[in-house]
């Protein structure tokens, strides 16, 4: 697939930025510049808004079947171009090629899922309060939507928003991370080929995301904003959204506990810990950040985890056999270093890794810390890196309390063979996504999202499309009068 990364996709046209400026995109494995992308500014965002408004009514009035066909065609092109898309992703984000290919399939699955959900936007009839009335409920597109997407899943976090928006009949402006604009532009190219009306999708990206987003947040025509990223930015966007009362859905930071009870299937727990910890090099909002292990199995769990993590090959994700790529940028490595140093200073033991390992590129070795306590930074903040922090616990009651002791509430994992405990924990743990004997609960079929400061709204599942639909009701009077 050839995409011209020197152009943006705005209002159905490939354009340079109004400013005429460009910014560099780096490969985090080599630190080399791999592309120069137009640096969009306020004028470009306004152009995208105008183009979306010009098509909005027409797009809202297309049939669900028409929109479904566009989404399915786009999903099929994503599968066809999986190798190309994965290579783009590996080069700009760092995740190993096979993992990137897995993300392409995950991303396409949202388009497929919402292609089907488009056809199931049902209304309701409700028994009325008087005999001469009937109450009907209909759902209509919420309007122009803005997606602000992160760099850690450069494809899936776009389609998880774009799929339901287009399925519902809402035009969408995607503002991807300036660290990973190339995957976003490759997705735009796919939609430009499958008959999506011009203006229904724009990709606007620039090196000053704050002012770019502000233009859209201040604009009344943008009726909905969906954001995946940090809690701090989510709070800021929520304040900005208040001025024009935009609908919001936010998937924000996590602080996932991963709890292993002594009755668990130990091999399964270790396998799943590797997945929940190492997916996207630990740069995931649902990454296992605090690994609580019941004391009698502490040593055997730790030994097996160390054996698995030490066998992983780290390097440039385009090389065969590499399983761990670089982190996204120097600041990401510095944060991991800060967390490991703080833990070591407060008494944690580094029993694997604990350094960068490779000089060129933003690498950090898979690392295991033991003797971790709740007073360390690593158990209080999202590390977003390949560090497994192992914390012993004694009782169920104690671990539930410690797991819930956070303002975050995105994902939690627990491993046990006790079915009663599965239910008790599912009810008591204050998290929106619960992996019971499952380290990878993410899927298009389920309502992904957090509680507390981890966000609002749900993405995926049949719930996901509701975020882009306004509920209206018709109270129809005069039913009993023949003259009406
Ligand atoms: C995220 O890290 O924000 C999302 C990960 C997922 O979809 O599983």
Short mmCIF file of C-alpha atoms and ligand atoms in Angstrom, two decimals:
data_model
loop_
_atom_site.label_atom_id
_atom_site.label_comp_id
_atom_site.label_asym_id
_atom_site.label_seq_id
_atom_site.Cartn_x
_atom_site.Cartn_y
_atom_site.Cartn_z
CA UNK A 1 0.00 0.00 0.00
CA UNK A 2 1.39 3.41 -0.83
CA UNK A 3 0.24 6.27 1.34
CA UNK A 4 1.47 9.74 0.80
CA UNK A 5 2.49 10.72 4.29
CA UNK A 6 3.20 14.23 3.10
CA UNK A 7 -0.54 14.99 2.94
CA UNK A 8 -3.40 15.09 5.45
CA UNK A 9 -6.89 13.76 4.78
CA UNK A 10 -9.33 16.61 5.37
CA UNK A 11 -12.87 16.79 4.01
CA UNK A 12 -12.25 13.88 1.66
CA UNK A 13 -9.20 15.52 0.02
CA UNK A 14 -5.47 14.91 0.49
CA UNK A 15 -3.97 18.27 1.43
CA UNK A 16 -0.93 20.01 2.82
CA UNK A 17 -1.42 21.97 6.06
CA UNK A 18 -2.58 25.59 5.91
CA UNK A 19 0.70 26.63 7.57
CA UNK A 20 2.80 24.84 4.96
CA UNK A 21 4.84 23.40 7.86
CA UNK A 22 5.74 19.77 8.53
CA UNK A 23 6.78 17.76 11.59
CA UNK A 24 8.98 14.69 11.85
CA UNK A 25 7.85 11.20 12.78
CA UNK A 26 10.55 9.04 14.41
CA UNK A 27 11.11 5.31 14.61
CA UNK A 28 11.54 4.62 18.35
CA UNK A 29 13.71 1.58 17.63
CA UNK A 30 16.28 3.50 15.57
CA UNK A 31 15.63 7.16 16.51
CA UNK A 32 15.57 7.88 12.74
CA UNK A 33 13.11 10.20 11.01
CA UNK A 34 10.77 8.01 8.95
CA UNK A 35 8.33 10.61 7.62
CA UNK A 36 7.46 14.29 7.54
CA UNK A 37 3.78 15.00 8.05
CA UNK A 38 1.94 18.30 7.50
CA UNK A 39 1.61 20.23 10.73
CA UNK A 40 -2.11 21.00 10.95
CA UNK A 41 -3.28 24.06 12.87
CA UNK A 42 -6.59 25.76 13.71
CA UNK A 43 -7.42 26.57 10.06
CA UNK A 44 -7.10 22.89 9.11
CA UNK A 45 -9.35 21.85 11.98
CA UNK A 46 -11.93 24.46 10.89
CA UNK A 47 -11.81 23.09 7.35
CA UNK A 48 -12.49 19.60 8.66
CA UNK A 49 -15.43 20.87 10.75
CA UNK A 50 -16.93 22.72 7.77
CA UNK A 51 -16.56 19.67 5.53
CA UNK A 52 -18.21 17.47 8.14
CA UNK A 53 -21.09 19.91 8.60
CA UNK A 54 -21.62 20.03 4.83
CA UNK A 55 -22.14 16.26 4.68
CA UNK A 56 -23.72 15.67 8.10
CA UNK A 57 -27.44 15.61 7.15
CA UNK A 58 -26.88 13.56 4.02
CA UNK A 59 -24.74 11.07 5.93
CA UNK A 60 -27.25 10.82 8.79
CA UNK A 61 -29.92 9.94 6.23
CA UNK A 62 -28.04 7.12 4.54
CA UNK A 63 -29.45 3.73 5.44
CA UNK A 64 -27.85 1.52 8.04
CA UNK A 65 -27.21 -1.02 5.28
CA UNK A 66 -25.27 1.53 3.22
CA UNK A 67 -23.11 2.48 6.19
CA UNK A 68 -22.67 -1.16 7.13
CA UNK A 69 -21.34 -1.97 3.65
CA UNK A 70 -18.78 0.84 3.87
CA UNK A 71 -17.56 -0.41 7.26
CA UNK A 72 -17.32 -4.00 6.05
CA UNK A 73 -15.43 -2.97 2.92
CA UNK A 74 -12.99 -0.99 5.08
CA UNK A 75 -12.54 -3.96 7.45
CA UNK A 76 -11.82 -6.24 4.49
CA UNK A 77 -9.23 -3.82 3.12
CA UNK A 78 -7.60 -3.69 6.54
CA UNK A 79 -7.27 -7.49 6.56
CA UNK A 80 -5.94 -7.44 2.98
CA UNK A 81 -3.36 -4.80 3.88
CA UNK A 82 -2.51 -6.22 7.29
CA UNK A 83 1.20 -6.61 6.47
CA UNK A 84 1.54 -3.03 5.21
CA UNK A 85 -0.41 -1.57 8.12
CA UNK A 86 1.55 -3.62 10.64
CA UNK A 87 4.85 -2.46 9.17
CA UNK A 88 3.77 1.18 9.37
CA UNK A 89 2.72 0.62 12.99
CA UNK A 90 5.94 -1.14 13.97
CA UNK A 91 8.04 1.60 12.42
CA UNK A 92 6.26 4.49 14.10
CA UNK A 93 5.17 2.91 17.41
CA UNK A 94 7.70 0.15 17.98
CA UNK A 95 5.54 -2.90 18.75
CA UNK A 96 6.87 -6.09 17.12
CA UNK A 97 5.53 -6.82 13.63
CA UNK A 98 3.46 -9.89 14.60
CA UNK A 99 1.91 -8.03 17.51
CA UNK A 100 1.17 -5.11 15.18
CA UNK A 101 -0.50 -7.53 12.79
CA UNK A 102 -2.61 -8.75 15.69
CA UNK A 103 -3.60 -5.17 16.36
CA UNK A 104 -4.66 -4.72 12.72
CA UNK A 105 -7.06 -7.68 13.14
CA UNK A 106 -8.29 -6.25 16.46
CA UNK A 107 -8.84 -2.87 14.76
CA UNK A 108 -10.70 -4.39 11.81
CA UNK A 109 -12.91 -6.37 14.21
CA UNK A 110 -14.40 -3.09 15.51
CA UNK A 111 -15.41 -2.12 11.97
CA UNK A 112 -16.98 -5.54 11.42
CA UNK A 113 -18.79 -5.48 14.75
CA UNK A 114 -20.24 -2.01 14.24
CA UNK A 115 -21.14 -2.81 10.62
CA UNK A 116 -23.59 -5.27 12.18
CA UNK A 117 -24.64 -3.02 15.07
CA UNK A 118 -25.56 -0.26 12.58
CA UNK A 119 -28.53 -2.44 11.59
CA UNK A 120 -29.72 -2.92 15.15
CA UNK A 121 -30.40 0.66 16.22
CA UNK A 122 -33.92 -0.19 17.31
CA UNK A 123 -36.58 2.13 18.70
CA UNK A 124 -39.23 1.34 21.33
CA UNK A 125 -42.91 1.85 21.96
CA UNK A 126 -43.92 2.59 25.55
CA UNK A 127 -47.40 2.32 27.08
CA UNK A 128 -48.61 5.92 27.38
CA UNK A 129 -50.03 7.77 30.37
CA UNK A 130 -53.42 8.51 28.76
CA UNK A 131 -55.60 6.42 26.40
CA UNK A 132 -55.36 8.88 23.50
CA UNK A 133 -51.56 8.96 23.37
CA UNK A 134 -48.80 6.68 22.10
CA UNK A 135 -45.11 7.04 23.04
CA UNK A 136 -42.43 6.10 20.53
CA UNK A 137 -38.67 6.20 21.13
CA UNK A 138 -36.30 6.80 18.23
CA UNK A 139 -32.52 7.11 18.07
CA UNK A 140 -30.74 9.62 15.85
CA UNK A 141 -27.03 10.31 15.20
CA UNK A 142 -25.53 12.56 17.90
CA UNK A 143 -23.76 14.65 15.24
CA UNK A 144 -20.20 15.60 14.39
CA UNK A 145 -17.83 13.66 16.62
CA UNK A 146 -14.21 14.19 17.54
CA UNK A 147 -11.90 11.25 18.30
CA UNK A 148 -8.67 12.01 20.14
CA UNK A 149 -6.61 8.85 19.95
CA UNK A 150 -3.38 7.67 21.59
CA UNK A 151 -0.14 6.30 20.18
CA UNK A 152 -0.11 2.95 22.04
CA UNK A 153 -2.74 1.26 19.84
CA UNK A 154 -2.50 3.48 16.75
CA UNK A 155 -5.09 1.51 14.72
CA UNK A 156 -7.51 -0.08 17.19
CA UNK A 157 -8.15 3.05 19.23
CA UNK A 158 -9.24 4.80 16.01
CA UNK A 159 -11.56 2.07 14.72
CA UNK A 160 -13.08 1.54 18.18
CA UNK A 161 -14.37 5.14 17.88
CA UNK A 162 -14.75 5.50 14.13
CA UNK A 163 -16.69 2.22 13.74
CA UNK A 164 -19.60 3.18 16.02
CA UNK A 165 -19.59 6.84 14.89
CA UNK A 166 -19.97 5.94 11.22
CA UNK A 167 -22.38 3.10 12.02
CA UNK A 168 -24.60 5.59 13.87
CA UNK A 169 -24.39 8.14 11.02
CA UNK A 170 -22.04 10.64 12.66
CA UNK A 171 -19.18 12.25 10.72
CA UNK A 172 -15.93 12.02 12.65
CA UNK A 173 -12.73 14.04 12.85
CA UNK A 174 -9.83 11.94 14.11
CA UNK A 175 -6.98 13.72 15.88
CA UNK A 176 -4.39 10.94 16.29
CA UNK A 177 -1.28 11.26 18.41
CA UNK A 178 1.44 13.26 16.66
CA UNK A 179 3.77 10.35 17.55
CA UNK A 180 1.82 7.90 15.37
CA UNK A 181 0.06 9.78 12.55
CA UNK A 182 1.03 7.33 9.80
CA UNK A 183 -1.27 4.48 10.82
CA UNK A 184 -4.13 7.01 11.06
CA UNK A 185 -3.44 8.27 7.55
CA UNK A 186 -3.27 4.69 6.26
CA UNK A 187 -6.72 4.06 7.76
CA UNK A 188 -8.00 7.28 6.14
CA UNK A 189 -6.67 6.01 2.80
CA UNK A 190 -8.71 2.84 3.23
CA UNK A 191 -11.89 4.81 3.94
CA UNK A 192 -11.19 7.07 0.95
CA UNK A 193 -11.35 3.96 -1.25
CA UNK A 194 -14.58 2.40 0.01
CA UNK A 195 -17.12 5.06 -0.85
CA UNK A 196 -17.37 6.99 2.42
CA UNK A 197 -18.94 10.38 1.57
CA UNK A 198 -16.43 13.23 1.52
CA UNK A 199 -16.24 15.05 4.82
CA UNK A 200 -17.53 12.09 6.89
CA UNK A 201 -13.92 11.42 7.96
CA UNK A 202 -10.97 13.76 8.38
CA UNK A 203 -7.61 13.07 9.99
CA UNK A 204 -6.12 16.24 11.44
CA UNK A 205 -2.79 16.03 13.23
CA UNK A 206 -0.20 18.58 14.26
CA UNK A 207 2.68 19.10 16.63
CA UNK A 208 0.61 21.43 18.84
CA UNK A 209 -2.28 19.11 19.73
CA UNK A 210 -3.55 21.36 22.52
CA UNK A 211 -4.45 24.30 20.27
CA UNK A 212 -5.71 21.98 17.54
CA UNK A 213 -8.10 20.22 19.90
CA UNK A 214 -9.19 23.51 21.47
CA UNK A 215 -10.62 24.67 18.14
CA UNK A 216 -12.85 21.59 17.97
CA UNK A 217 -13.74 21.68 21.66
CA UNK A 218 -14.83 25.34 21.39
CA UNK A 219 -16.97 24.67 18.32
CA UNK A 220 -20.65 24.09 19.06
CA UNK A 221 -21.04 21.96 15.91
CA UNK A 222 -18.87 19.24 17.45
CA UNK A 223 -21.45 17.43 19.56
CA UNK A 224 -19.43 14.52 20.86
CA UNK A 225 -15.86 13.85 21.92
CA UNK A 226 -14.30 10.48 22.54
CA UNK A 227 -10.83 10.39 24.04
CA UNK A 228 -8.39 7.66 25.02
CA UNK A 229 -5.43 8.85 27.06
CA UNK A 230 -4.41 10.15 30.45
CA UNK A 231 -6.78 11.01 33.29
CA UNK A 232 -5.24 14.49 33.52
CA UNK A 233 -6.08 15.31 29.89
CA UNK A 234 -9.51 13.68 30.28
CA UNK A 235 -10.32 16.08 33.13
CA UNK A 236 -9.24 19.05 31.01
CA UNK A 237 -11.37 17.91 28.07
CA UNK A 238 -14.36 17.42 30.32
CA UNK A 239 -14.08 21.04 31.47
CA UNK A 240 -13.75 22.21 27.85
CA UNK A 241 -16.74 20.08 26.80
CA UNK A 242 -18.92 21.76 29.43
CA UNK A 243 -19.01 25.09 27.58
CA UNK A 244 -20.92 23.63 24.63
CA UNK A 245 -22.34 20.65 26.56
CA UNK A 246 -20.74 18.06 24.30
CA UNK A 247 -21.30 14.39 25.00
CA UNK A 248 -18.11 12.73 26.20
CA UNK A 249 -16.72 9.24 26.42
CA UNK A 250 -13.32 8.85 27.99
CA UNK A 251 -11.07 5.83 28.37
CA UNK A 252 -8.40 7.06 30.76
CA UNK A 253 -5.55 5.80 32.88
CA UNK A 254 -5.50 2.44 34.64
CA UNK A 255 -3.70 0.94 37.63
CA UNK A 256 -4.63 -2.69 37.04
CA UNK A 257 -4.19 -5.19 39.86
CA UNK A 258 -3.37 -8.75 38.76
CA UNK A 259 -4.21 -11.07 41.66
CA UNK A 260 -3.04 -14.69 41.83
CA UNK A 261 -4.56 -16.91 44.55
CA UNK A 262 -2.83 -20.05 45.77
CA UNK A 263 -5.58 -22.25 44.25
CA UNK A 264 -5.03 -20.82 40.72
CA UNK A 265 -3.79 -22.78 37.73
CA UNK A 266 -0.24 -21.47 38.10
CA UNK A 267 0.85 -22.01 34.50
CA UNK A 268 -2.23 -20.20 33.20
CA UNK A 269 -1.67 -17.37 35.68
CA UNK A 270 1.95 -16.93 34.56
CA UNK A 271 1.08 -17.11 30.82
CA UNK A 272 -1.64 -14.51 31.31
CA UNK A 273 0.59 -12.30 33.45
CA UNK A 274 3.06 -12.15 30.55
CA UNK A 275 0.26 -11.08 28.19
CA UNK A 276 -1.32 -8.58 30.58
CA UNK A 277 2.10 -7.10 31.41
CA UNK A 278 3.94 -7.18 28.09
CA UNK A 279 1.26 -6.34 25.49
CA UNK A 280 2.55 -3.28 23.63
CA UNK A 281 5.65 -3.38 25.91
CA UNK A 282 3.47 -2.63 28.93
CA UNK A 283 2.26 0.59 27.32
CA UNK A 284 -1.43 -0.14 27.75
CA UNK A 285 -4.08 1.36 30.00
CA UNK A 286 -5.10 -2.19 30.96
CA UNK A 287 -1.54 -3.39 31.66
CA UNK A 288 -1.06 -5.38 34.88
CA UNK A 289 0.61 -2.75 37.04
CA UNK A 290 0.43 -4.39 40.48
CA UNK A 291 0.89 -8.16 40.57
CA UNK A 292 -0.45 -9.46 43.92
CA UNK A 293 0.57 -13.06 44.64
CA UNK A 294 -0.69 -15.08 47.62
CA UNK A 295 2.25 -15.86 49.88
CA UNK A 296 2.39 -19.71 49.62
CA UNK A 297 2.93 -19.52 45.81
CA UNK A 298 5.04 -16.36 45.76
CA UNK A 299 8.29 -18.12 44.95
CA UNK A 300 6.98 -20.55 42.36
CA UNK A 301 5.00 -17.82 40.56
CA UNK A 302 8.00 -15.45 40.58
CA UNK A 303 10.43 -18.12 39.29
CA UNK A 304 8.12 -19.04 36.42
CA UNK A 305 7.47 -15.41 35.50
CA UNK A 306 11.20 -14.64 35.48
CA UNK A 307 11.81 -17.69 33.27
CA UNK A 308 9.18 -16.50 30.75
CA UNK A 309 10.24 -12.85 30.68
CA UNK A 310 13.96 -13.57 30.47
CA UNK A 311 13.32 -15.68 27.35
CA UNK A 312 11.74 -12.78 25.45
CA UNK A 313 13.83 -11.29 22.65
CA UNK A 314 14.09 -7.50 22.71
CA UNK A 315 14.96 -5.40 19.66
CA UNK A 316 13.70 -3.70 16.52
CA UNK A 317 10.19 -5.05 15.94
CA UNK A 318 10.86 -5.49 12.21
CA UNK A 319 13.47 -8.18 12.95
CA UNK A 320 12.37 -11.82 12.95
CA UNK A 321 11.78 -13.29 16.38
CA UNK A 322 11.68 -9.99 18.27
CA UNK A 323 8.96 -10.05 20.96
CA UNK A 324 9.65 -6.82 22.84
CA UNK A 325 10.10 -3.52 21.03
CA UNK A 326 11.12 -0.07 22.25
CA UNK A 327 9.00 2.30 24.29
CA UNK A 328 7.54 5.24 22.44
CA UNK A 329 9.87 8.08 23.42
CA UNK A 330 12.69 9.05 25.80
CA UNK A 331 10.23 10.42 28.39
CA UNK A 332 8.57 6.98 28.56
CA UNK A 333 11.91 5.31 29.35
CA UNK A 334 12.69 7.98 31.94
CA UNK A 335 9.38 7.35 33.72
CA UNK A 336 10.10 3.61 33.91
CA UNK A 337 13.61 4.36 35.24
CA UNK A 338 12.13 6.68 37.87
CA UNK A 339 9.67 4.02 39.05
CA UNK A 340 12.34 1.30 39.23
CA UNK A 341 14.81 3.58 41.05
CA UNK A 342 12.15 4.67 43.55
CA UNK A 343 11.18 1.04 44.21
CA UNK A 344 14.83 -0.02 44.65
CA UNK A 345 15.46 2.86 47.03
CA UNK A 346 12.47 1.82 49.14
CA UNK A 347 13.60 -1.81 49.40
CA UNK A 348 12.43 -3.61 46.25
CA UNK A 349 14.76 -6.20 44.69
CA UNK A 350 15.45 -6.12 40.95
CA UNK A 351 15.64 -9.80 40.04
CA UNK A 352 15.47 -9.38 36.26
CA UNK A 353 16.34 -6.50 33.93
CA UNK A 354 16.35 -3.09 35.51
CA UNK A 355 18.09 -1.18 32.70
CA UNK A 356 17.75 -0.08 29.08
CA UNK A 357 19.77 -2.95 27.64
CA UNK A 358 20.15 -1.50 24.12
CA UNK A 359 21.82 1.84 23.53
CA UNK A 360 20.18 3.15 20.36
CA UNK A 361 16.39 3.37 20.52
CA UNK A 362 14.06 3.85 23.46
CA UNK A 363 14.41 0.37 24.95
CA UNK A 364 13.88 -0.93 28.45
CA UNK A 365 14.41 -4.58 29.34
CA UNK A 366 11.64 -6.77 30.71
CA UNK A 367 12.07 -6.32 34.45
CA UNK A 368 10.85 -8.09 37.57
CA UNK A 369 10.78 -6.47 41.00
CA UNK A 370 10.04 -8.30 44.24
CA UNK A 371 9.55 -7.00 47.81
CA UNK A 372 7.32 -4.32 46.34
CA UNK A 373 5.11 -2.38 48.75
CA UNK A 374 2.11 -0.09 48.37
CA UNK A 375 4.23 2.94 49.27
CA UNK A 376 6.26 2.80 46.04
CA UNK A 377 5.55 4.95 42.97
CA UNK A 378 5.22 1.80 40.88
CA UNK A 379 2.10 0.75 42.80
CA UNK A 380 0.60 4.24 42.81
CA UNK A 381 1.07 5.45 39.23
CA UNK A 382 0.69 3.85 35.82
CA UNK A 383 4.22 2.71 34.85
CA UNK A 384 3.47 2.15 31.14
CA UNK A 385 6.50 -0.06 30.67
CA UNK A 386 7.70 -3.68 30.87
CA UNK A 387 8.14 -3.86 34.64
CA UNK A 388 6.43 -6.60 36.67
CA UNK A 389 6.03 -5.45 40.28
CA UNK A 390 5.32 -8.44 42.52
CA UNK A 391 3.58 -7.84 45.83
CA UNK A 392 2.77 -10.60 48.35
CA UNK A 393 -0.62 -10.83 50.07
CA UNK A 394 -2.26 -13.13 52.63
CA UNK A 395 -6.06 -12.94 52.51
CA UNK A 396 -8.82 -12.25 49.99
CA UNK A 397 -10.23 -9.42 52.08
CA UNK A 398 -6.84 -7.74 52.33
CA UNK A 399 -6.06 -7.97 48.61
CA UNK A 400 -9.47 -6.63 47.55
CA UNK A 401 -8.96 -3.61 49.77
CA UNK A 402 -5.46 -3.00 48.46
CA UNK A 403 -6.52 -3.50 44.83
CA UNK A 404 -9.35 -0.97 45.22
CA UNK A 405 -7.08 1.56 46.93
CA UNK A 406 -6.72 3.75 43.84
CA UNK A 407 -8.68 6.45 42.06
CA UNK A 408 -8.42 4.38 38.89
CA UNK A 409 -10.91 1.69 37.92
CA UNK A 410 -10.22 0.40 34.42
CA UNK A 411 -9.16 -3.28 34.47
CA UNK A 412 -8.50 -5.89 37.15
CA UNK A 413 -7.39 -9.52 36.76
CA UNK A 414 -7.75 -12.41 39.19
CA UNK A 415 -6.77 -16.05 39.00
CA UNK A 416 -8.48 -18.67 41.14
CA UNK A 417 -10.27 -22.00 40.75
CA UNK A 418 -12.88 -21.03 43.36
CA UNK A 419 -16.05 -20.07 41.49
CA UNK A 420 -17.55 -18.41 44.55
CA UNK A 421 -14.48 -16.21 44.83
CA UNK A 422 -14.78 -15.31 41.13
CA UNK A 423 -18.25 -13.93 41.82
CA UNK A 424 -17.25 -12.23 45.08
CA UNK A 425 -14.33 -10.47 43.43
CA UNK A 426 -16.33 -9.55 40.33
CA UNK A 427 -18.75 -7.70 42.59
CA UNK A 428 -16.24 -6.18 45.00
CA UNK A 429 -13.43 -5.04 42.72
CA UNK A 430 -14.10 -1.46 41.61
CA UNK A 431 -13.07 -1.81 37.97
CA UNK A 432 -15.00 -1.75 34.67
CA UNK A 433 -13.16 -4.64 32.99
CA UNK A 434 -12.71 -7.85 34.94
CA UNK A 435 -10.38 -10.58 33.69
CA UNK A 436 -11.34 -13.64 35.75
CA UNK A 437 -8.70 -16.22 34.76
CA UNK A 438 -8.20 -14.08 31.63
CA UNK A 439 -5.28 -11.75 30.93
CA UNK A 440 -6.69 -10.47 27.64
CA UNK A 441 -10.36 -9.50 28.03
CA UNK A 442 -10.28 -6.83 25.28
CA UNK A 443 -12.61 -7.63 22.37
CA UNK A 444 -15.00 -5.79 20.05
CA UNK A 445 -17.97 -7.72 21.48
CA UNK A 446 -17.63 -6.36 25.03
CA UNK A 447 -18.27 -2.91 26.59
CA UNK A 448 -14.72 -1.70 27.30
CA UNK A 449 -14.40 1.18 29.77
CA UNK A 450 -13.63 2.23 33.30
CA UNK A 451 -15.18 3.58 36.46
CA UNK A 452 -13.93 6.20 38.94
CA UNK A 453 -11.17 8.33 37.35
CA UNK A 454 -10.62 5.80 34.56
CA UNK A 455 -13.38 7.24 32.46
CA UNK A 456 -16.93 7.51 31.28
CA UNK A 457 -18.87 5.62 28.64
CA UNK A 458 -18.21 2.32 26.95
CA UNK A 459 -16.55 1.34 23.67
CA UNK A 460 -17.40 -1.91 21.90
CA UNK A 461 -20.28 -4.28 22.49
CA UNK A 462 -23.84 -3.25 21.72
CA UNK A 463 -23.29 -0.44 24.23
CA UNK A 464 -20.63 1.25 22.08
CA UNK A 465 -22.97 2.63 19.44
CA UNK A 466 -25.25 4.27 22.03
CA UNK A 467 -22.45 6.74 22.75
CA UNK A 468 -23.08 8.21 19.27
CA UNK A 469 -26.89 8.20 19.35
CA UNK A 470 -29.35 10.70 20.79
CA UNK A 471 -32.51 9.22 22.27
CA UNK A 472 -35.68 11.12 21.35
CA UNK A 473 -39.27 10.33 22.07
CA UNK A 474 -42.44 11.19 20.23
CA UNK A 475 -45.55 11.62 22.33
CA UNK A 476 -48.28 11.15 19.76
CA UNK A 477 -51.62 12.56 20.87
CA UNK A 478 -55.15 12.51 19.51
CA UNK A 479 -55.16 8.77 18.82
CA UNK A 480 -58.82 8.37 19.79
CA UNK A 481 -60.08 11.27 17.69
CA UNK A 482 -60.99 10.49 14.08
CA UNK A 483 -60.33 14.10 13.13
CA UNK A 484 -56.63 14.07 13.95
C1 LIG B 1 -5.60 0.92 25.88
O1 LIG B 1 -4.53 0.62 26.37
O2 LIG B 1 -5.98 2.08 25.90
C2 LIG B 1 -6.52 -0.08 25.23
C3 LIG B 1 -6.07 -1.46 25.26
C4 LIG B 1 -7.09 -2.44 24.73
O3 LIG B 1 -7.94 -2.14 23.90
O4 LIG B 1 -7.01 -3.58 25.17
#
